[in-house]
Amino acid sequence: MRRGPRDGPKVWHNPDVLVPRRHPIVRRAEPEAPREIVPEDPIPPPAPSSRRQVVRTPGKIVSQPPPLDDKAIERERLLDKLRVAEGRQAITRAANELKKAGHQPAPDDQVSFLQLLEHTDESVVQSAIEELGRILTLEPVKRFTVLESRLRRLEELADDPATQASARRLRRQATGRETS
């Protein structure tokens, strides 16, 4: 049997596909009396003596920040590339590009130093651990689970025992179990 255009959807039991039916207009038993439209009296203007005198003061002129130079734009582009890089190779490549261009992450840039924990060069990782330790004394951790997993990996898999010890110390500092 062929379906016509008014037969509705083929899958009638699926609430996502079924179009809701239109309900007929419910009419009241007693017709409502027509309302009379009464124009409202316009509000009389206040007396001249009650008006406040508005004193205009000169506004503050705010200029736009100076346009960024090419070097600052390049630095931001490279930092963004480092922040969004995924995987050890991509992070290493982005960090090396940043260093080659002569830039460094800002001293309080927690996300960039967190990314540098994935660098393949352990000297870069060691300096990132030191910077993160300094940052975490001033402000709380932004991405705790990522930091903890990367530090745990460094504790177990780093080649240098000093890097393993630094990662262990920073992980304890981040979790609040600092031991002296």
Short mmCIF file of C-alpha atoms in Angstrom, two decimals:
data_model
loop_
_atom_site.label_atom_id
_atom_site.label_comp_id
_atom_site.label_asym_id
_atom_site.label_seq_id
_atom_site.Cartn_x
_atom_site.Cartn_y
_atom_site.Cartn_z
CA MET A 1 0.00 0.00 0.00
CA ARG A 2 1.34 3.36 -0.99
CA ARG A 3 1.40 6.25 1.46
CA GLY A 4 0.21 9.70 0.56
CA PRO A 5 1.82 13.00 1.54
CA ARG A 6 -0.68 13.52 4.39
CA ASP A 7 -0.21 10.10 5.98
CA GLY A 8 2.46 11.25 8.43
CA PRO A 9 5.87 9.83 9.08
CA LYS A 10 6.62 6.20 8.49
CA VAL A 11 8.01 5.71 11.98
CA TRP A 12 4.97 6.77 13.95
CA HIS A 13 6.16 5.56 17.37
CA ASN A 14 9.39 7.59 17.49
CA PRO A 15 8.73 10.81 19.46
CA ASP A 16 11.69 12.52 17.77
CA VAL A 17 10.20 11.98 14.32
CA LEU A 18 6.51 12.37 15.11
CA VAL A 19 5.20 15.87 14.50
CA PRO A 20 2.90 16.96 17.34
CA ARG A 21 -0.74 17.28 16.40
CA ARG A 22 -2.40 20.64 16.46
CA HIS A 23 -5.12 20.89 19.02
CA PRO A 24 -8.37 22.58 18.02
CA ILE A 25 -8.95 25.99 19.52
CA VAL A 26 -10.87 25.67 22.74
CA ARG A 27 -13.68 28.18 22.86
CA ARG A 28 -15.34 29.44 25.99
CA ALA A 29 -18.96 28.66 26.60
CA GLU A 30 -19.86 32.31 27.11
CA PRO A 31 -18.63 34.80 24.58
CA GLU A 32 -16.63 37.57 26.15
CA ALA A 33 -18.06 41.06 25.93
CA PRO A 34 -16.01 43.36 23.71
CA ARG A 35 -13.78 45.64 25.72
CA GLU A 36 -13.95 49.35 25.25
CA ILE A 37 -10.66 50.92 24.43
CA VAL A 38 -10.19 53.99 26.53
CA PRO A 39 -7.32 56.19 25.48
CA GLU A 40 -5.07 56.88 28.41
CA ASP A 41 -4.52 60.43 29.43
CA PRO A 42 -1.04 61.48 28.51
CA ILE A 43 1.14 62.01 31.52
CA PRO A 44 1.43 65.71 32.11
CA PRO A 45 4.99 67.00 31.96
CA PRO A 46 6.45 67.86 35.34
CA ALA A 47 6.51 71.44 36.41
CA PRO A 48 9.60 73.33 35.25
CA SER A 49 10.74 73.91 38.81
CA SER A 50 10.79 70.17 39.58
CA ARG A 51 13.06 69.29 36.65
CA ARG A 52 16.62 68.52 37.57
CA GLN A 53 19.31 70.43 35.88
CA VAL A 54 21.68 68.01 34.21
CA VAL A 55 25.25 69.10 34.55
CA ARG A 56 27.38 67.70 31.81
CA THR A 57 30.94 66.93 32.69
CA PRO A 58 33.54 66.25 30.08
CA GLY A 59 33.75 62.52 29.34
CA LYS A 60 36.88 60.50 29.70
CA ILE A 61 38.45 59.68 26.39
CA VAL A 62 39.93 56.22 26.32
CA SER A 63 42.32 55.46 23.56
CA GLN A 64 42.78 52.04 22.10
CA PRO A 65 45.85 50.10 23.12
CA PRO A 66 48.74 50.54 20.75
CA PRO A 67 48.80 48.01 17.95
CA LEU A 68 51.03 45.02 18.60
CA ASP A 69 54.24 44.88 16.67
CA ASP A 70 55.11 41.91 14.48
CA LYS A 71 57.34 40.35 17.13
CA ALA A 72 54.57 40.37 19.77
CA ILE A 73 52.09 38.92 17.29
CA GLU A 74 54.56 36.16 16.38
CA ARG A 75 55.19 35.43 20.08
CA GLU A 76 51.45 35.08 20.79
CA ARG A 77 51.04 32.84 17.75
CA LEU A 78 53.87 30.56 18.86
CA LEU A 79 52.61 30.45 22.46
CA ASP A 80 49.12 29.53 21.24
CA LYS A 81 50.66 26.81 19.08
CA LEU A 82 52.45 25.43 22.16
CA ARG A 83 49.31 25.60 24.32
CA VAL A 84 47.14 23.66 21.86
CA ALA A 85 49.77 21.12 20.77
CA GLU A 86 48.91 17.49 21.49
CA GLY A 87 51.46 14.72 21.77
CA ARG A 88 55.13 14.78 22.69
CA GLN A 89 56.41 15.41 19.17
CA ALA A 90 54.05 18.32 18.49
CA ILE A 91 54.82 19.91 21.87
CA THR A 92 58.56 19.51 21.32
CA ARG A 93 58.31 21.03 17.85
CA ALA A 94 56.24 23.99 19.09
CA ALA A 95 58.57 24.61 22.05
CA ASN A 96 61.63 24.47 19.82
CA GLU A 97 60.05 26.97 17.40
CA LEU A 98 59.30 29.29 20.31
CA LYS A 99 62.88 29.04 21.59
CA LYS A 100 64.34 29.43 18.08
CA ALA A 101 62.38 32.67 17.62
CA GLY A 102 63.91 33.94 20.87
CA HIS A 103 60.76 33.88 22.99
CA GLN A 104 59.92 32.32 26.34
CA PRO A 105 56.57 31.67 28.04
CA ALA A 106 55.48 34.31 30.53
CA PRO A 107 56.71 33.57 34.08
CA ASP A 108 53.14 32.98 35.29
CA ASP A 109 51.91 30.98 32.26
CA GLN A 110 50.92 27.73 33.95
CA VAL A 111 49.46 26.14 30.82
CA SER A 112 52.62 26.60 28.74
CA PHE A 113 54.87 25.13 31.43
CA LEU A 114 52.43 22.27 31.86
CA GLN A 115 52.82 21.55 28.14
CA LEU A 116 56.61 21.69 28.46
CA LEU A 117 56.46 18.69 30.82
CA GLU A 118 55.89 16.61 27.66
CA HIS A 119 59.08 17.86 25.94
CA THR A 120 61.53 15.18 24.85
CA ASP A 121 64.56 17.05 26.25
CA GLU A 122 64.79 16.44 30.01
CA SER A 123 66.62 19.72 30.66
CA VAL A 124 63.57 21.60 29.32
CA VAL A 125 61.32 19.37 31.45
CA GLN A 126 63.49 20.06 34.52
CA SER A 127 63.23 23.84 34.04
CA ALA A 128 59.46 23.54 33.50
CA ILE A 129 59.16 21.62 36.79
CA GLU A 130 61.09 24.37 38.60
CA GLU A 131 58.89 27.09 37.09
CA LEU A 132 55.70 25.20 37.92
CA GLY A 133 56.90 24.76 41.50
CA ARG A 134 57.39 28.52 41.75
CA ILE A 135 54.00 29.25 40.14
CA LEU A 136 52.13 26.80 42.38
CA THR A 137 53.37 28.58 45.50
CA LEU A 138 51.57 31.70 44.25
CA GLU A 139 48.35 30.34 42.70
CA PRO A 140 46.33 27.10 42.62
CA VAL A 141 46.68 24.45 39.94
CA LYS A 142 44.54 25.12 36.85
CA ARG A 143 44.56 21.61 35.31
CA PHE A 144 45.22 19.30 38.23
CA THR A 145 44.53 15.94 36.59
CA VAL A 146 46.77 16.71 33.61
CA LEU A 147 49.56 17.94 35.89
CA GLU A 148 49.33 14.91 38.14
CA SER A 149 49.33 12.39 35.28
CA ARG A 150 52.32 14.02 33.56
CA LEU A 151 54.29 14.21 36.80
CA ARG A 152 53.46 10.58 37.60
CA ARG A 153 54.71 9.57 34.15
CA LEU A 154 57.92 11.52 34.71
CA GLU A 155 58.41 9.88 38.12
CA GLU A 156 58.21 6.44 36.57
CA LEU A 157 59.75 6.90 33.12
CA ALA A 158 62.26 9.78 33.24
CA ASP A 159 65.86 8.80 32.53
CA ASP A 160 67.46 11.29 34.90
CA PRO A 161 67.02 10.55 38.65
CA ALA A 162 67.03 14.30 39.37
CA THR A 163 64.04 14.75 37.06
CA GLN A 164 62.25 11.88 38.78
CA ALA A 165 62.88 13.44 42.20
CA SER A 166 61.76 16.89 41.01
CA ALA A 167 58.58 15.45 39.51
CA ARG A 168 57.84 13.56 42.75
CA ARG A 169 58.43 16.71 44.83
CA LEU A 170 56.19 18.85 42.57
CA ARG A 171 53.42 16.24 42.55
CA ARG A 172 53.43 16.17 46.35
CA GLN A 173 53.37 19.96 46.42
CA ALA A 174 50.42 20.06 44.00
CA THR A 175 48.42 17.47 45.96
CA GLY A 176 49.14 19.19 49.27
CA ARG A 177 51.19 16.33 50.72
CA GLU A 178 54.41 18.28 50.86
CA THR A 179 57.06 16.58 52.98
CA SER A 180 60.18 18.41 54.08
#
